[in-house]
């Protein structure tokens, strides 16, 4: 199936048409700045432009969204406008675009892409995927099955910091942290996650996963830590895979 995958992030909205049988992008990836404030109306408007860019109409869309999502409804809003809390995101964006929009948490869909076609393919056991960006997103899989909406970027660390306010990419950039400074912070986060979940494999996503070699020596978890295969395209691919899965379930 060919599905438009859209990854809504705290700072950018990325999109491409995806072939869900291979996980490959069929159109050039586009990136639009997330409107600020990131209200439903402003994002809805940005979506219309994205649809035009990809010449997409009336066909299904998959969307990764930076919030816990229950049946198309957003429940949290850490890096988007608070008006999204309890907002029917899927219904509203479907109305705005004229396409059926299937929405799930951004880290969960990025994880789907990695488990289906990427770094976690064929892996049995528990896999924790951490996406490092404006926030810290998490996806947890056991033998390929997702436990949706884990919001483990909001865990309080034993130093009193909320994890994503201490070890996200935006914190690194904002505070101009060197790898030797940010690396131990991120390791603090990963070792905390390990002590709570004991994953067999940890996969890191987001643009920063390309730089893993720069901070890998500072990571001390027992579980191996590897970079996502799809790097920062996992969200787009996974969003399309999620939509396909939903279409299959309702067929
Ligand atoms: C949100 C999560 C999201 C993550 C990455 C967090 O602030 O609460 O839902 O997955 O950021 O975007």
PDB file of N, CA and C in Angstrom, residues 65-157:
ATOM      1  N   UNK A  65       2.228  11.644  16.372  1.00  0.00           N
ATOM      2  CA  UNK A  65       1.926  12.908  17.048  1.00  0.00           C
ATOM      3  C   UNK A  65       2.575  12.890  18.438  1.00  0.00           C
ATOM      4  N   UNK A  66       3.177  14.024  18.890  1.00  0.00           N
ATOM      5  CA  UNK A  66       3.956  13.983  20.137  1.00  0.00           C
ATOM      6  C   UNK A  66       3.097  14.055  21.406  1.00  0.00           C
ATOM      7  N   UNK A  67       2.230  13.083  21.565  1.00  0.00           N
ATOM      8  CA  UNK A  67       1.336  13.042  22.729  1.00  0.00           C
ATOM      9  C   UNK A  67       0.870  11.595  22.919  1.00  0.00           C
ATOM     10  N   UNK A  68       0.409  11.281  24.121  1.00  0.00           N
ATOM     11  CA  UNK A  68      -0.260   9.993  24.303  1.00  0.00           C
ATOM     12  C   UNK A  68      -1.570  10.074  23.534  1.00  0.00           C
ATOM     13  N   UNK A  69      -1.864   9.044  22.747  1.00  0.00           N
ATOM     14  CA  UNK A  69      -3.066   9.074  21.899  1.00  0.00           C
ATOM     15  C   UNK A  69      -3.926   7.850  22.197  1.00  0.00           C
ATOM     16  N   UNK A  70      -5.152   8.091  22.611  1.00  0.00           N
ATOM     17  CA  UNK A  70      -6.089   6.987  22.816  1.00  0.00           C
ATOM     18  C   UNK A  70      -7.227   7.114  21.807  1.00  0.00           C
ATOM     19  N   UNK A  71      -7.328   6.126  20.931  1.00  0.00           N
ATOM     20  CA  UNK A  71      -8.373   6.111  19.902  1.00  0.00           C
ATOM     21  C   UNK A  71      -8.513   7.471  19.221  1.00  0.00           C
ATOM     22  N   UNK A  72      -7.401   8.020  18.777  1.00  0.00           N
ATOM     23  CA  UNK A  72      -7.425   9.273  18.017  1.00  0.00           C
ATOM     24  C   UNK A  72      -7.520  10.535  18.856  1.00  0.00           C
ATOM     25  N   UNK A  73      -7.578  10.372  20.186  1.00  0.00           N
ATOM     26  CA  UNK A  73      -7.695  11.551  21.063  1.00  0.00           C
ATOM     27  C   UNK A  73      -6.372  11.778  21.806  1.00  0.00           C
ATOM     28  N   UNK A  74      -5.880  13.015  21.766  1.00  0.00           N
ATOM     29  CA  UNK A  74      -4.618  13.329  22.464  1.00  0.00           C
ATOM     30  C   UNK A  74      -4.908  13.469  23.953  1.00  0.00           C
ATOM     31  N   UNK A  75      -4.007  12.956  24.766  1.00  0.00           N
ATOM     32  CA  UNK A  75      -4.210  13.039  26.222  1.00  0.00           C
ATOM     33  C   UNK A  75      -3.181  13.917  26.915  1.00  0.00           C
ATOM     34  N   UNK A  76      -2.061  14.189  26.237  1.00  0.00           N
ATOM     35  CA  UNK A  76      -1.001  14.997  26.851  1.00  0.00           C
ATOM     36  C   UNK A  76      -0.561  16.051  25.840  1.00  0.00           C
ATOM     37  N   UNK A  77       0.227  17.021  26.266  1.00  0.00           N
ATOM     38  CA  UNK A  77       0.701  18.054  25.331  1.00  0.00           C
ATOM     39  C   UNK A  77       1.958  18.713  25.891  1.00  0.00           C
ATOM     40  N   UNK A  78       3.065  17.952  25.929  1.00  0.00           N
ATOM     41  CA  UNK A  78       4.294  18.507  26.530  1.00  0.00           C
ATOM     42  C   UNK A  78       4.975  19.505  25.594  1.00  0.00           C
ATOM     43  N   UNK A  79       4.993  19.193  24.288  1.00  0.00           N
ATOM     44  CA  UNK A  79       5.724  20.058  23.351  1.00  0.00           C
ATOM     45  C   UNK A  79       4.845  20.603  22.236  1.00  0.00           C
ATOM     46  N   UNK A  80       3.557  20.625  22.474  1.00  0.00           N
ATOM     47  CA  UNK A  80       2.596  21.229  21.550  1.00  0.00           C
ATOM     48  C   UNK A  80       1.613  22.057  22.374  1.00  0.00           C
ATOM     49  N   UNK A  81       0.700  22.719  21.709  1.00  0.00           N
ATOM     50  CA  UNK A  81      -0.196  23.614  22.441  1.00  0.00           C
ATOM     51  C   UNK A  81      -1.095  22.826  23.417  1.00  0.00           C
ATOM     52  N   UNK A  82      -1.255  23.337  24.647  1.00  0.00           N
ATOM     53  CA  UNK A  82      -2.067  22.624  25.653  1.00  0.00           C
ATOM     54  C   UNK A  82      -3.514  22.405  25.222  1.00  0.00           C
ATOM     55  N   UNK A  83      -3.987  23.168  24.216  1.00  0.00           N
ATOM     56  CA  UNK A  83      -5.368  22.966  23.767  1.00  0.00           C
ATOM     57  C   UNK A  83      -5.562  21.579  23.147  1.00  0.00           C
ATOM     58  N   UNK A  84      -4.460  20.844  22.885  1.00  0.00           N
ATOM     59  CA  UNK A  84      -4.583  19.492  22.332  1.00  0.00           C
ATOM     60  C   UNK A  84      -5.031  18.470  23.368  1.00  0.00           C
ATOM     61  N   UNK A  85      -4.937  18.806  24.651  1.00  0.00           N
ATOM     62  CA  UNK A  85      -5.305  17.811  25.675  1.00  0.00           C
ATOM     63  C   UNK A  85      -6.793  17.479  25.559  1.00  0.00           C
ATOM     64  N   UNK A  86      -7.062  16.186  25.408  1.00  0.00           N
ATOM     65  CA  UNK A  86      -8.416  15.640  25.216  1.00  0.00           C
ATOM     66  C   UNK A  86      -9.053  16.080  23.894  1.00  0.00           C
ATOM     67  N   UNK A  87      -8.210  16.488  22.954  1.00  0.00           N
ATOM     68  CA  UNK A  87      -8.704  16.957  21.650  1.00  0.00           C
ATOM     69  C   UNK A  87      -8.804  15.776  20.675  1.00  0.00           C
ATOM     70  N   UNK A  88      -9.893  15.687  19.880  1.00  0.00           N
ATOM     71  CA  UNK A  88     -10.025  14.585  18.915  1.00  0.00           C
ATOM     72  C   UNK A  88      -9.164  14.841  17.670  1.00  0.00           C
ATOM     73  N   UNK A  89      -7.872  14.611  17.818  1.00  0.00           N
ATOM     74  CA  UNK A  89      -6.891  14.948  16.769  1.00  0.00           C
ATOM     75  C   UNK A  89      -7.226  14.265  15.438  1.00  0.00           C
ATOM     76  N   UNK A  90      -7.486  12.944  15.496  1.00  0.00           N
ATOM     77  CA  UNK A  90      -7.704  12.200  14.250  1.00  0.00           C
ATOM     78  C   UNK A  90      -8.939  12.731  13.517  1.00  0.00           C
ATOM     79  N   UNK A  91     -10.006  12.939  14.268  1.00  0.00           N
ATOM     80  CA  UNK A  91     -11.254  13.414  13.665  1.00  0.00           C
ATOM     81  C   UNK A  91     -11.056  14.817  13.070  1.00  0.00           C
ATOM     82  N   UNK A  92     -10.405  15.694  13.811  1.00  0.00           N
ATOM     83  CA  UNK A  92     -10.235  17.072  13.352  1.00  0.00           C
ATOM     84  C   UNK A  92      -9.355  17.136  12.094  1.00  0.00           C
ATOM     85  N   UNK A  93      -8.216  16.432  12.137  1.00  0.00           N
ATOM     86  CA  UNK A  93      -7.328  16.480  10.970  1.00  0.00           C
ATOM     87  C   UNK A  93      -7.957  15.768   9.764  1.00  0.00           C
ATOM     88  N   UNK A  94      -8.793  14.770  10.007  1.00  0.00           N
ATOM     89  CA  UNK A  94      -9.486  14.112   8.891  1.00  0.00           C
ATOM     90  C   UNK A  94     -10.421  15.119   8.223  1.00  0.00           C
ATOM     91  N   UNK A  95     -11.106  15.893   9.049  1.00  0.00           N
ATOM     92  CA  UNK A  95     -12.032  16.894   8.528  1.00  0.00           C
ATOM     93  C   UNK A  95     -11.266  17.966   7.755  1.00  0.00           C
ATOM     94  N   UNK A  96     -10.146  18.396   8.308  1.00  0.00           N
ATOM     95  CA  UNK A  96      -9.351  19.453   7.691  1.00  0.00           C
ATOM     96  C   UNK A  96      -8.766  19.035   6.339  1.00  0.00           C
ATOM     97  N   UNK A  97      -8.364  17.764   6.233  1.00  0.00           N
ATOM     98  CA  UNK A  97      -7.659  17.323   5.027  1.00  0.00           C
ATOM     99  C   UNK A  97      -8.550  16.607   4.027  1.00  0.00           C
ATOM    100  N   UNK A  98      -9.711  16.140   4.476  1.00  0.00           N
ATOM    101  CA  UNK A  98     -10.569  15.357   3.569  1.00  0.00           C
ATOM    102  C   UNK A  98     -10.047  13.931   3.380  1.00  0.00           C
ATOM    103  N   UNK A  99      -9.078  13.535   4.184  1.00  0.00           N
ATOM    104  CA  UNK A  99      -8.520  12.169   4.137  1.00  0.00           C
ATOM    105  C   UNK A  99      -8.747  11.543   5.511  1.00  0.00           C
ATOM    106  N   UNK A 100      -8.815  10.213   5.586  1.00  0.00           N
ATOM    107  CA  UNK A 100      -8.895   9.597   6.918  1.00  0.00           C
ATOM    108  C   UNK A 100      -7.497   9.605   7.528  1.00  0.00           C
ATOM    109  N   UNK A 101      -7.370  10.295   8.655  1.00  0.00           N
ATOM    110  CA  UNK A 101      -6.060  10.402   9.295  1.00  0.00           C
ATOM    111  C   UNK A 101      -6.015   9.473  10.504  1.00  0.00           C
ATOM    112  N   UNK A 102      -5.066   8.535  10.499  1.00  0.00           N
ATOM    113  CA  UNK A 102      -4.882   7.600  11.618  1.00  0.00           C
ATOM    114  C   UNK A 102      -3.725   8.122  12.465  1.00  0.00           C
ATOM    115  N   UNK A 103      -3.994   8.375  13.739  1.00  0.00           N
ATOM    116  CA  UNK A 103      -2.983   9.040  14.580  1.00  0.00           C
ATOM    117  C   UNK A 103      -2.530   8.141  15.725  1.00  0.00           C
ATOM    118  N   UNK A 104      -1.218   8.117  15.962  1.00  0.00           N
ATOM    119  CA  UNK A 104      -0.670   7.403  17.129  1.00  0.00           C
ATOM    120  C   UNK A 104       0.508   8.207  17.670  1.00  0.00           C
ATOM    121  N   UNK A 105       0.983   7.844  18.834  1.00  0.00           N
ATOM    122  CA  UNK A 105       2.127   8.535  19.429  1.00  0.00           C
ATOM    123  C   UNK A 105       3.347   8.456  18.485  1.00  0.00           C
ATOM    124  N   UNK A 106       4.097   9.548  18.399  1.00  0.00           N
ATOM    125  CA  UNK A 106       5.225   9.612  17.456  1.00  0.00           C
ATOM    126  C   UNK A 106       6.315   8.580  17.729  1.00  0.00           C
ATOM    127  N   UNK A 107       6.636   8.366  19.013  1.00  0.00           N
ATOM    128  CA  UNK A 107       7.699   7.398  19.326  1.00  0.00           C
ATOM    129  C   UNK A 107       7.209   5.972  19.054  1.00  0.00           C
ATOM    130  N   UNK A 108       5.936   5.726  19.329  1.00  0.00           N
ATOM    131  CA  UNK A 108       5.378   4.387  19.061  1.00  0.00           C
ATOM    132  C   UNK A 108       5.468   4.050  17.571  1.00  0.00           C
ATOM    133  N   UNK A 109       5.130   5.016  16.725  1.00  0.00           N
ATOM    134  CA  UNK A 109       5.173   4.701  15.287  1.00  0.00           C
ATOM    135  C   UNK A 109       6.620   4.581  14.803  1.00  0.00           C
ATOM    136  N   UNK A 110       7.515   5.400  15.356  1.00  0.00           N
ATOM    137  CA  UNK A 110       8.941   5.272  14.985  1.00  0.00           C
ATOM    138  C   UNK A 110       9.414   3.865  15.369  1.00  0.00           C
ATOM    139  N   UNK A 111       8.961   3.409  16.529  1.00  0.00           N
ATOM    140  CA  UNK A 111       9.313   2.060  16.981  1.00  0.00           C
ATOM    141  C   UNK A 111       8.781   0.992  16.037  1.00  0.00           C
ATOM    142  N   UNK A 112       7.557   1.181  15.568  1.00  0.00           N
ATOM    143  CA  UNK A 112       6.964   0.217  14.625  1.00  0.00           C
ATOM    144  C   UNK A 112       7.851   0.035  13.398  1.00  0.00           C
ATOM    145  N   UNK A 113       8.346   1.170  12.873  1.00  0.00           N
ATOM    146  CA  UNK A 113       9.202   1.114  11.681  1.00  0.00           C
ATOM    147  C   UNK A 113      10.479   0.330  11.983  1.00  0.00           C
ATOM    148  N   UNK A 114      11.053   0.567  13.148  1.00  0.00           N
ATOM    149  CA  UNK A 114      12.309  -0.113  13.489  1.00  0.00           C
ATOM    150  C   UNK A 114      12.101  -1.599  13.740  1.00  0.00           C
ATOM    151  N   UNK A 115      10.968  -1.953  14.346  1.00  0.00           N
ATOM    152  CA  UNK A 115      10.701  -3.360  14.639  1.00  0.00           C
ATOM    153  C   UNK A 115      10.356  -4.109  13.351  1.00  0.00           C
ATOM    154  N   UNK A 116       9.598  -3.451  12.477  1.00  0.00           N
ATOM    155  CA  UNK A 116       9.154  -4.120  11.245  1.00  0.00           C
ATOM    156  C   UNK A 116      10.279  -4.230  10.205  1.00  0.00           C
ATOM    157  N   UNK A 117      10.998  -3.112  10.006  1.00  0.00           N
ATOM    158  CA  UNK A 117      11.973  -3.092   8.901  1.00  0.00           C
ATOM    159  C   UNK A 117      13.385  -2.683   9.300  1.00  0.00           C
ATOM    160  N   UNK A 118      13.576  -2.254  10.546  1.00  0.00           N
ATOM    161  CA  UNK A 118      14.863  -1.622  10.875  1.00  0.00           C
ATOM    162  C   UNK A 118      15.674  -2.357  11.918  1.00  0.00           C
ATOM    163  N   UNK A 119      16.228  -1.599  12.858  1.00  0.00           N
ATOM    164  CA  UNK A 119      17.214  -2.096  13.812  1.00  0.00           C
ATOM    165  C   UNK A 119      16.682  -3.203  14.731  1.00  0.00           C
ATOM    166  N   UNK A 120      15.340  -3.253  14.922  1.00  0.00           N
ATOM    167  CA  UNK A 120      14.792  -4.257  15.842  1.00  0.00           C
ATOM    168  C   UNK A 120      14.148  -5.423  15.109  1.00  0.00           C
ATOM    169  N   UNK A 121      14.364  -5.485  13.792  1.00  0.00           N
ATOM    170  CA  UNK A 121      13.690  -6.508  12.975  1.00  0.00           C
ATOM    171  C   UNK A 121      14.059  -7.929  13.437  1.00  0.00           C
ATOM    172  N   UNK A 122      13.034  -8.732  13.653  1.00  0.00           N
ATOM    173  CA  UNK A 122      13.251 -10.140  13.994  1.00  0.00           C
ATOM    174  C   UNK A 122      13.765 -10.351  15.412  1.00  0.00           C
ATOM    175  N   UNK A 123      13.820  -9.307  16.222  1.00  0.00           N
ATOM    176  CA  UNK A 123      14.383  -9.419  17.568  1.00  0.00           C
ATOM    177  C   UNK A 123      13.350  -9.963  18.541  1.00  0.00           C
ATOM    178  N   UNK A 124      13.705 -11.020  19.249  1.00  0.00           N
ATOM    179  CA  UNK A 124      12.791 -11.503  20.281  1.00  0.00           C
ATOM    180  C   UNK A 124      13.288 -10.968  21.622  1.00  0.00           C
ATOM    181  N   UNK A 125      12.352 -10.669  22.496  1.00  0.00           N
ATOM    182  CA  UNK A 125      12.721 -10.079  23.779  1.00  0.00           C
ATOM    183  C   UNK A 125      12.135  -8.690  23.882  1.00  0.00           C
ATOM    184  N   UNK A 126      12.626  -7.946  24.852  1.00  0.00           N
ATOM    185  CA  UNK A 126      12.080  -6.607  25.113  1.00  0.00           C
ATOM    186  C   UNK A 126      12.987  -5.562  24.454  1.00  0.00           C
ATOM    187  N   UNK A 127      12.383  -4.719  23.644  1.00  0.00           N
ATOM    188  CA  UNK A 127      13.127  -3.650  22.973  1.00  0.00           C
ATOM    189  C   UNK A 127      12.569  -2.307  23.432  1.00  0.00           C
ATOM    190  N   UNK A 128      13.456  -1.442  23.912  1.00  0.00           N
ATOM    191  CA  UNK A 128      13.067  -0.072  24.260  1.00  0.00           C
ATOM    192  C   UNK A 128      13.608   0.855  23.184  1.00  0.00           C
ATOM    193  N   UNK A 129      12.707   1.612  22.588  1.00  0.00           N
ATOM    194  CA  UNK A 129      13.140   2.601  21.597  1.00  0.00           C
ATOM    195  C   UNK A 129      13.004   3.976  22.228  1.00  0.00           C
ATOM    196  N   UNK A 130      14.067   4.757  22.146  1.00  0.00           N
ATOM    197  CA  UNK A 130      14.028   6.116  22.697  1.00  0.00           C
ATOM    198  C   UNK A 130      14.277   7.079  21.545  1.00  0.00           C
ATOM    199  N   UNK A 131      13.325   7.987  21.306  1.00  0.00           N
ATOM    200  CA  UNK A 131      13.553   9.000  20.281  1.00  0.00           C
ATOM    201  C   UNK A 131      13.991  10.285  20.979  1.00  0.00           C
ATOM    202  N   UNK A 132      15.099  10.818  20.483  1.00  0.00           N
ATOM    203  CA  UNK A 132      15.709  11.979  21.143  1.00  0.00           C
ATOM    204  C   UNK A 132      15.489  13.190  20.238  1.00  0.00           C
ATOM    205  N   UNK A 133      14.695  14.124  20.722  1.00  0.00           N
ATOM    206  CA  UNK A 133      14.415  15.320  19.917  1.00  0.00           C
ATOM    207  C   UNK A 133      14.075  16.474  20.830  1.00  0.00           C
ATOM    208  N   UNK A 134      12.996  17.185  20.484  1.00  0.00           N
ATOM    209  CA  UNK A 134      12.529  18.276  21.347  1.00  0.00           C
ATOM    210  C   UNK A 134      12.210  17.697  22.726  1.00  0.00           C
ATOM    211  N   UNK A 135      11.572  16.530  22.726  1.00  0.00           N
ATOM    212  CA  UNK A 135      11.318  15.795  23.971  1.00  0.00           C
ATOM    213  C   UNK A 135      12.065  14.475  23.938  1.00  0.00           C
ATOM    214  N   UNK A 136      11.769  13.602  24.896  1.00  0.00           N
ATOM    215  CA  UNK A 136      12.269  12.220  24.843  1.00  0.00           C
ATOM    216  C   UNK A 136      11.046  11.330  24.687  1.00  0.00           C
ATOM    217  N   UNK A 137      10.978  10.601  23.584  1.00  0.00           N
ATOM    218  CA  UNK A 137       9.847   9.710  23.337  1.00  0.00           C
ATOM    219  C   UNK A 137      10.271   8.273  23.573  1.00  0.00           C
ATOM    220  N   UNK A 138       9.332   7.426  24.004  1.00  0.00           N
ATOM    221  CA  UNK A 138       9.676   6.018  24.210  1.00  0.00           C
ATOM    222  C   UNK A 138       8.636   5.092  23.584  1.00  0.00           C
ATOM    223  N   UNK A 139       9.125   3.937  23.132  1.00  0.00           N
ATOM    224  CA  UNK A 139       8.243   2.873  22.642  1.00  0.00           C
ATOM    225  C   UNK A 139       8.775   1.567  23.200  1.00  0.00           C
ATOM    226  N   UNK A 140       7.881   0.737  23.703  1.00  0.00           N
ATOM    227  CA  UNK A 140       8.296  -0.503  24.354  1.00  0.00           C
ATOM    228  C   UNK A 140       7.655  -1.699  23.657  1.00  0.00           C
ATOM    229  N   UNK A 141       8.509  -2.625  23.206  1.00  0.00           N
ATOM    230  CA  UNK A 141       8.025  -3.811  22.482  1.00  0.00           C
ATOM    231  C   UNK A 141       8.458  -5.081  23.210  1.00  0.00           C
ATOM    232  N   UNK A 142       7.565  -6.063  23.239  1.00  0.00           N
ATOM    233  CA  UNK A 142       7.945  -7.382  23.736  1.00  0.00           C
ATOM    234  C   UNK A 142       7.645  -8.377  22.631  1.00  0.00           C
ATOM    235  N   UNK A 143       8.659  -9.071  22.174  1.00  0.00           N
ATOM    236  CA  UNK A 143       8.530 -10.012  21.048  1.00  0.00           C
ATOM    237  C   UNK A 143       7.754  -9.395  19.884  1.00  0.00           C
ATOM    238  N   UNK A 144       8.062  -8.162  19.573  1.00  0.00           N
ATOM    239  CA  UNK A 144       7.450  -7.492  18.417  1.00  0.00           C
ATOM    240  C   UNK A 144       6.118  -6.841  18.701  1.00  0.00           C
ATOM    241  N   UNK A 145       5.592  -7.001  19.934  1.00  0.00           N
ATOM    242  CA  UNK A 145       4.290  -6.397  20.268  1.00  0.00           C
ATOM    243  C   UNK A 145       4.488  -5.116  21.055  1.00  0.00           C
ATOM    244  N   UNK A 146       3.780  -4.091  20.650  1.00  0.00           N
ATOM    245  CA  UNK A 146       3.917  -2.765  21.263  1.00  0.00           C
ATOM    246  C   UNK A 146       3.006  -2.607  22.474  1.00  0.00           C
ATOM    247  N   UNK A 147       3.556  -2.045  23.531  1.00  0.00           N
ATOM    248  CA  UNK A 147       2.718  -1.562  24.639  1.00  0.00           C
ATOM    249  C   UNK A 147       2.597  -0.052  24.412  1.00  0.00           C
ATOM    250  N   UNK A 148       1.453   0.441  23.893  1.00  0.00           N
ATOM    251  CA  UNK A 148       1.395   1.830  23.428  1.00  0.00           C
ATOM    252  C   UNK A 148       1.410   2.871  24.540  1.00  0.00           C
ATOM    253  N   UNK A 149       1.824   4.070  24.149  1.00  0.00           N
ATOM    254  CA  UNK A 149       1.710   5.268  25.005  1.00  0.00           C
ATOM    255  C   UNK A 149       2.557   5.251  26.273  1.00  0.00           C
ATOM    256  N   UNK A 150       3.698   4.588  26.234  1.00  0.00           N
ATOM    257  CA  UNK A 150       4.604   4.750  27.380  1.00  0.00           C
ATOM    258  C   UNK A 150       5.152   6.176  27.277  1.00  0.00           C
ATOM    259  N   UNK A 151       5.075   6.913  28.347  1.00  0.00           N
ATOM    260  CA  UNK A 151       5.513   8.333  28.339  1.00  0.00           C
ATOM    261  C   UNK A 151       6.727   8.437  29.256  1.00  0.00           C
ATOM    262  N   UNK A 152       7.763   7.659  28.919  1.00  0.00           N
ATOM    263  CA  UNK A 152       8.871   7.519  29.864  1.00  0.00           C
ATOM    264  C   UNK A 152       9.922   8.624  29.747  1.00  0.00           C
ATOM    265  N   UNK A 153       9.673   9.575  28.880  1.00  0.00           N
ATOM    266  CA  UNK A 153      10.530  10.764  28.842  1.00  0.00           C
ATOM    267  C   UNK A 153      10.185  11.708  29.979  1.00  0.00           C
ATOM    268  N   UNK A 154       9.069  11.409  30.652  1.00  0.00           N
ATOM    269  CA  UNK A 154       8.635  12.286  31.749  1.00  0.00           C
ATOM    270  C   UNK A 154       8.954  11.716  33.129  1.00  0.00           C
ATOM    271  N   UNK A 155       9.706  10.622  33.123  1.00  0.00           N
ATOM    272  CA  UNK A 155      10.115  10.025  34.398  1.00  0.00           C
ATOM    273  C   UNK A 155      10.984  11.018  35.178  1.00  0.00           C
ATOM    274  N   UNK A 156      10.798  11.075  36.487  1.00  0.00           N
ATOM    275  CA  UNK A 156      11.639  11.944  37.314  1.00  0.00           C
ATOM    276  C   UNK A 156      12.914  11.187  37.657  1.00  0.00           C
ATOM    277  N   UNK A 157      14.043  11.792  37.379  1.00  0.00           N
ATOM    278  CA  UNK A 157      15.325  11.149  37.702  1.00  0.00           C
ATOM    279  C   UNK A 157      15.657  11.401  39.173  1.00  0.00           C
TER     280      UNK A 157
END
